[in-house]
């Protein structure tokens, strides 16, 4: 469980990078986002491997049975599978080759964060306070992005400018 919690922590820290750039009004935190995201993926993958190897002894029939019969494992596997294309496309080469599609792929981080919290919440038996904290953080981070996006649309409409204009230090990637 510790590896999964670290994976979730790193995922949330990765999601904090963009709002941090808004607060400090500088792009320097963006330099760490890819590394943090890859660390998050690594911990989530290790979490799965510990489950698959140590808990299930690589008995794929039992692993598949767990995925089908235990909803929290289904959700966790879903999050892991969605994380995979993000990790595989985290190189500069992939960014160049995919162009605008790269940003669309990396927007998967939002449902991944929700699925990660959901996975954690469902496996907790009694004390839901910690998963509630994680859910609140995800809601706050996603809500901040939504508010900022809508404010930019309103400001652009009032000013008669297209919404594609970027603020100084801001990148096209909304993650």
PDB file of C-alpha atoms in Angstrom:
ATOM      1  CA  UNK A   1       0.000   0.000   0.000  1.00  0.00           C
ATOM      2  CA  UNK A   2       2.880   2.353   0.654  1.00  0.00           C
ATOM      3  CA  UNK A   3       3.998   2.370  -2.972  1.00  0.00           C
ATOM      4  CA  UNK A   4       0.462   3.141  -4.121  1.00  0.00           C
ATOM      5  CA  UNK A   5       0.154   5.990  -1.656  1.00  0.00           C
ATOM      6  CA  UNK A   6       3.480   7.422  -2.825  1.00  0.00           C
ATOM      7  CA  UNK A   7       2.300   7.082  -6.413  1.00  0.00           C
ATOM      8  CA  UNK A   8      -0.868   9.006  -5.564  1.00  0.00           C
ATOM      9  CA  UNK A   9       1.111  11.635  -3.639  1.00  0.00           C
ATOM     10  CA  UNK A  10       3.450  12.153  -6.586  1.00  0.00           C
ATOM     11  CA  UNK A  11       0.510  12.322  -8.971  1.00  0.00           C
ATOM     12  CA  UNK A  12      -1.070  15.079  -6.876  1.00  0.00           C
ATOM     13  CA  UNK A  13       2.242  16.920  -6.586  1.00  0.00           C
ATOM     14  CA  UNK A  14       2.488  16.732 -10.380  1.00  0.00           C
ATOM     15  CA  UNK A  15      -0.980  18.283 -10.615  1.00  0.00           C
ATOM     16  CA  UNK A  16       0.161  21.074  -8.262  1.00  0.00           C
ATOM     17  CA  UNK A  17       2.877  22.243 -10.662  1.00  0.00           C
ATOM     18  CA  UNK A  18       0.628  24.285 -12.960  1.00  0.00           C
ATOM     19  CA  UNK A  19      -1.199  26.139 -10.148  1.00  0.00           C
ATOM     20  CA  UNK A  20       2.218  26.821  -8.623  1.00  0.00           C
ATOM     21  CA  UNK A  21       3.252  28.568 -11.856  1.00  0.00           C
ATOM     22  CA  UNK A  22       0.165  30.759 -11.511  1.00  0.00           C
ATOM     23  CA  UNK A  23       1.071  31.653  -7.939  1.00  0.00           C
ATOM     24  CA  UNK A  24       4.758  32.400  -8.530  1.00  0.00           C
ATOM     25  CA  UNK A  25       4.011  33.918 -11.970  1.00  0.00           C
ATOM     26  CA  UNK A  26       6.994  32.113 -13.427  1.00  0.00           C
ATOM     27  CA  UNK A  27       7.420  28.975 -15.534  1.00  0.00           C
ATOM     28  CA  UNK A  28      10.337  27.408 -13.611  1.00  0.00           C
ATOM     29  CA  UNK A  29       8.182  24.786 -11.774  1.00  0.00           C
ATOM     30  CA  UNK A  30       7.271  23.296 -15.168  1.00  0.00           C
ATOM     31  CA  UNK A  31      10.813  21.924 -15.439  1.00  0.00           C
ATOM     32  CA  UNK A  32       9.977  19.400 -12.716  1.00  0.00           C
ATOM     33  CA  UNK A  33       6.572  18.257 -13.963  1.00  0.00           C
ATOM     34  CA  UNK A  34       7.774  15.498 -16.311  1.00  0.00           C
ATOM     35  CA  UNK A  35      10.125  14.068 -13.686  1.00  0.00           C
ATOM     36  CA  UNK A  36       7.370  14.099 -11.055  1.00  0.00           C
ATOM     37  CA  UNK A  37       4.929  12.457 -13.446  1.00  0.00           C
ATOM     38  CA  UNK A  38       7.411   9.725 -14.321  1.00  0.00           C
ATOM     39  CA  UNK A  39       8.117   9.138 -10.630  1.00  0.00           C
ATOM     40  CA  UNK A  40       4.354   8.860 -10.052  1.00  0.00           C
ATOM     41  CA  UNK A  41       4.098   6.308 -12.862  1.00  0.00           C
ATOM     42  CA  UNK A  42       7.074   4.368 -11.470  1.00  0.00           C
ATOM     43  CA  UNK A  43       5.572   4.121  -7.991  1.00  0.00           C
ATOM     44  CA  UNK A  44       2.167   3.115  -9.357  1.00  0.00           C
ATOM     45  CA  UNK A  45       3.813   0.463 -11.544  1.00  0.00           C
ATOM     46  CA  UNK A  46       5.822  -0.816  -8.557  1.00  0.00           C
ATOM     47  CA  UNK A  47       2.588  -0.901  -6.547  1.00  0.00           C
ATOM     48  CA  UNK A  48       1.049  -3.121  -9.238  1.00  0.00           C
ATOM     49  CA  UNK A  49       4.156  -5.317  -9.523  1.00  0.00           C
ATOM     50  CA  UNK A  50       4.248  -5.925  -5.764  1.00  0.00           C
ATOM     51  CA  UNK A  51       0.589  -6.953  -5.950  1.00  0.00           C
ATOM     52  CA  UNK A  52       1.135  -9.153  -9.030  1.00  0.00           C
ATOM     53  CA  UNK A  53       4.363 -10.803  -7.855  1.00  0.00           C
ATOM     54  CA  UNK A  54       4.226 -10.903  -4.055  1.00  0.00           C
ATOM     55  CA  UNK A  55       0.467 -11.086  -3.454  1.00  0.00           C
ATOM     56  CA  UNK A  56      -0.550 -13.190  -6.460  1.00  0.00           C
ATOM     57  CA  UNK A  57       2.712 -14.956  -7.381  1.00  0.00           C
ATOM     58  CA  UNK A  58       2.220 -13.881 -11.001  1.00  0.00           C
ATOM     59  CA  UNK A  59      -0.792 -16.195 -11.224  1.00  0.00           C
ATOM     60  CA  UNK A  60      -2.496 -14.271 -14.027  1.00  0.00           C
ATOM     61  CA  UNK A  61      -5.739 -16.200 -13.635  1.00  0.00           C
ATOM     62  CA  UNK A  62      -6.026 -14.892 -10.040  1.00  0.00           C
ATOM     63  CA  UNK A  63      -4.987 -11.396 -11.093  1.00  0.00           C
ATOM     64  CA  UNK A  64      -7.647 -11.293 -13.816  1.00  0.00           C
ATOM     65  CA  UNK A  65     -10.203 -12.713 -11.379  1.00  0.00           C
ATOM     66  CA  UNK A  66      -9.342  -9.936  -8.888  1.00  0.00           C
ATOM     67  CA  UNK A  67      -9.621  -7.286 -11.598  1.00  0.00           C
ATOM     68  CA  UNK A  68     -13.079  -8.558 -12.537  1.00  0.00           C
ATOM     69  CA  UNK A  69     -14.423  -9.242  -9.030  1.00  0.00           C
ATOM     70  CA  UNK A  70     -12.916  -6.440  -6.931  1.00  0.00           C
ATOM     71  CA  UNK A  71     -14.038  -3.001  -8.098  1.00  0.00           C
ATOM     72  CA  UNK A  72     -11.212  -1.155  -6.350  1.00  0.00           C
ATOM     73  CA  UNK A  73      -8.674  -3.261  -8.268  1.00  0.00           C
ATOM     74  CA  UNK A  74     -10.588  -2.658 -11.513  1.00  0.00           C
ATOM     75  CA  UNK A  75     -10.385   1.089 -10.928  1.00  0.00           C
ATOM     76  CA  UNK A  76      -6.701   0.885  -9.970  1.00  0.00           C
ATOM     77  CA  UNK A  77      -5.838  -1.095 -13.100  1.00  0.00           C
ATOM     78  CA  UNK A  78      -7.802   1.442 -15.140  1.00  0.00           C
ATOM     79  CA  UNK A  79      -5.715   4.264 -13.679  1.00  0.00           C
ATOM     80  CA  UNK A  80      -2.496   2.348 -14.370  1.00  0.00           C
ATOM     81  CA  UNK A  81      -3.502   1.635 -17.968  1.00  0.00           C
ATOM     82  CA  UNK A  82      -4.311   5.316 -18.511  1.00  0.00           C
ATOM     83  CA  UNK A  83      -0.953   6.301 -17.000  1.00  0.00           C
ATOM     84  CA  UNK A  84       0.932   4.104 -19.444  1.00  0.00           C
ATOM     85  CA  UNK A  85       0.478   6.317 -22.549  1.00  0.00           C
ATOM     86  CA  UNK A  86       1.503   9.359 -20.505  1.00  0.00           C
ATOM     87  CA  UNK A  87       4.749   7.688 -19.479  1.00  0.00           C
ATOM     88  CA  UNK A  88       5.402   6.429 -23.005  1.00  0.00           C
ATOM     89  CA  UNK A  89       4.860   9.889 -24.522  1.00  0.00           C
ATOM     90  CA  UNK A  90       6.868  11.875 -21.986  1.00  0.00           C
ATOM     91  CA  UNK A  91       9.876  12.386 -24.235  1.00  0.00           C
ATOM     92  CA  UNK A  92      10.557  15.537 -26.236  1.00  0.00           C
ATOM     93  CA  UNK A  93      10.543  13.391 -29.367  1.00  0.00           C
ATOM     94  CA  UNK A  94       7.028  12.155 -28.596  1.00  0.00           C
ATOM     95  CA  UNK A  95       5.917  15.726 -27.937  1.00  0.00           C
ATOM     96  CA  UNK A  96       7.201  16.806 -31.360  1.00  0.00           C
ATOM     97  CA  UNK A  97       5.769  13.798 -33.189  1.00  0.00           C
ATOM     98  CA  UNK A  98       2.342  14.024 -31.575  1.00  0.00           C
ATOM     99  CA  UNK A  99       2.010  17.805 -31.755  1.00  0.00           C
ATOM    100  CA  UNK A 100      -1.352  18.977 -30.381  1.00  0.00           C
ATOM    101  CA  UNK A 101      -2.429  15.385 -29.759  1.00  0.00           C
ATOM    102  CA  UNK A 102       0.261  15.194 -27.057  1.00  0.00           C
ATOM    103  CA  UNK A 103      -1.605  17.709 -24.884  1.00  0.00           C
ATOM    104  CA  UNK A 104      -4.872  15.818 -25.381  1.00  0.00           C
ATOM    105  CA  UNK A 105      -3.226  12.564 -24.313  1.00  0.00           C
ATOM    106  CA  UNK A 106      -1.731  14.201 -21.239  1.00  0.00           C
ATOM    107  CA  UNK A 107      -5.112  15.537 -20.168  1.00  0.00           C
ATOM    108  CA  UNK A 108      -5.736  11.947 -19.097  1.00  0.00           C
ATOM    109  CA  UNK A 109      -3.984  12.985 -15.881  1.00  0.00           C
ATOM    110  CA  UNK A 110      -7.311  14.367 -14.611  1.00  0.00           C
ATOM    111  CA  UNK A 111      -9.368  11.153 -14.822  1.00  0.00           C
ATOM    112  CA  UNK A 112      -6.284   9.256 -13.623  1.00  0.00           C
ATOM    113  CA  UNK A 113      -6.179  11.366 -10.452  1.00  0.00           C
ATOM    114  CA  UNK A 114      -9.882  10.754  -9.864  1.00  0.00           C
ATOM    115  CA  UNK A 115      -9.471   7.007 -10.441  1.00  0.00           C
ATOM    116  CA  UNK A 116      -6.439   6.915  -8.132  1.00  0.00           C
ATOM    117  CA  UNK A 117      -8.396   8.501  -5.288  1.00  0.00           C
ATOM    118  CA  UNK A 118     -11.372   6.267  -6.027  1.00  0.00           C
ATOM    119  CA  UNK A 119      -9.122   3.176  -5.912  1.00  0.00           C
ATOM    120  CA  UNK A 120      -7.739   4.259  -2.548  1.00  0.00           C
ATOM    121  CA  UNK A 121     -11.173   5.184  -1.162  1.00  0.00           C
ATOM    122  CA  UNK A 122     -12.729   1.833  -2.059  1.00  0.00           C
ATOM    123  CA  UNK A 123     -10.025  -0.224  -0.421  1.00  0.00           C
ATOM    124  CA  UNK A 124     -10.198   1.634   2.897  1.00  0.00           C
ATOM    125  CA  UNK A 125     -12.386  -0.345   5.263  1.00  0.00           C
ATOM    126  CA  UNK A 126     -13.203   2.058   8.099  1.00  0.00           C
ATOM    127  CA  UNK A 127     -11.448   5.396   8.413  1.00  0.00           C
ATOM    128  CA  UNK A 128     -12.225   7.376   5.269  1.00  0.00           C
ATOM    129  CA  UNK A 129     -10.628  10.607   6.470  1.00  0.00           C
ATOM    130  CA  UNK A 130      -7.391  10.180   4.531  1.00  0.00           C
ATOM    131  CA  UNK A 131      -9.068   9.283   1.215  1.00  0.00           C
ATOM    132  CA  UNK A 132     -11.385  12.247   1.809  1.00  0.00           C
ATOM    133  CA  UNK A 133      -8.335  14.518   2.090  1.00  0.00           C
ATOM    134  CA  UNK A 134      -7.002  13.150  -1.210  1.00  0.00           C
ATOM    135  CA  UNK A 135     -10.414  13.599  -2.864  1.00  0.00           C
ATOM    136  CA  UNK A 136     -10.594  17.173  -1.567  1.00  0.00           C
ATOM    137  CA  UNK A 137      -7.151  17.972  -2.945  1.00  0.00           C
ATOM    138  CA  UNK A 138      -8.062  16.569  -6.368  1.00  0.00           C
ATOM    139  CA  UNK A 139     -11.361  18.489  -6.337  1.00  0.00           C
ATOM    140  CA  UNK A 140      -9.523  21.692  -5.393  1.00  0.00           C
ATOM    141  CA  UNK A 141      -6.874  21.254  -8.089  1.00  0.00           C
ATOM    142  CA  UNK A 142      -9.369  20.392 -10.823  1.00  0.00           C
ATOM    143  CA  UNK A 143     -11.746  23.116  -9.649  1.00  0.00           C
ATOM    144  CA  UNK A 144      -8.960  25.717  -9.790  1.00  0.00           C
ATOM    145  CA  UNK A 145      -8.240  24.740 -13.392  1.00  0.00           C
ATOM    146  CA  UNK A 146     -11.911  24.947 -14.313  1.00  0.00           C
ATOM    147  CA  UNK A 147     -12.313  28.367 -12.689  1.00  0.00           C
ATOM    148  CA  UNK A 148      -9.177  29.691 -14.375  1.00  0.00           C
ATOM    149  CA  UNK A 149     -10.287  28.315 -17.747  1.00  0.00           C
ATOM    150  CA  UNK A 150     -13.734  29.906 -17.432  1.00  0.00           C
ATOM    151  CA  UNK A 151     -12.311  33.239 -16.228  1.00  0.00           C
ATOM    152  CA  UNK A 152      -9.984  33.350 -19.229  1.00  0.00           C
ATOM    153  CA  UNK A 153     -12.912  32.665 -21.556  1.00  0.00           C
ATOM    154  CA  UNK A 154     -14.972  35.458 -19.974  1.00  0.00           C
ATOM    155  CA  UNK A 155     -12.078  37.928 -20.056  1.00  0.00           C
ATOM    156  CA  UNK A 156     -11.358  37.078 -23.682  1.00  0.00           C
ATOM    157  CA  UNK A 157     -15.005  37.476 -24.633  1.00  0.00           C
ATOM    158  CA  UNK A 158     -15.190  40.853 -22.872  1.00  0.00           C
ATOM    159  CA  UNK A 159     -11.972  42.015 -24.502  1.00  0.00           C
ATOM    160  CA  UNK A 160     -12.994  40.561 -27.865  1.00  0.00           C
ATOM    161  CA  UNK A 161      -9.852  38.429 -28.033  1.00  0.00           C
ATOM    162  CA  UNK A 162      -9.592  34.747 -28.880  1.00  0.00           C
ATOM    163  CA  UNK A 163      -9.063  32.436 -25.904  1.00  0.00           C
ATOM    164  CA  UNK A 164      -5.918  30.941 -27.422  1.00  0.00           C
ATOM    165  CA  UNK A 165      -3.706  33.818 -26.262  1.00  0.00           C
ATOM    166  CA  UNK A 166      -1.217  32.795 -23.570  1.00  0.00           C
ATOM    167  CA  UNK A 167      -0.156  34.720 -20.504  1.00  0.00           C
ATOM    168  CA  UNK A 168       3.575  35.388 -20.003  1.00  0.00           C
ATOM    169  CA  UNK A 169       5.294  32.243 -18.778  1.00  0.00           C
ATOM    170  CA  UNK A 170       2.267  30.066 -19.515  1.00  0.00           C
ATOM    171  CA  UNK A 171       2.504  27.024 -21.770  1.00  0.00           C
ATOM    172  CA  UNK A 172      -0.157  25.470 -23.988  1.00  0.00           C
ATOM    173  CA  UNK A 173      -0.177  22.320 -21.896  1.00  0.00           C
ATOM    174  CA  UNK A 174      -2.974  22.744 -19.301  1.00  0.00           C
ATOM    175  CA  UNK A 175      -1.610  20.009 -17.039  1.00  0.00           C
TER     176      UNK A 175
END
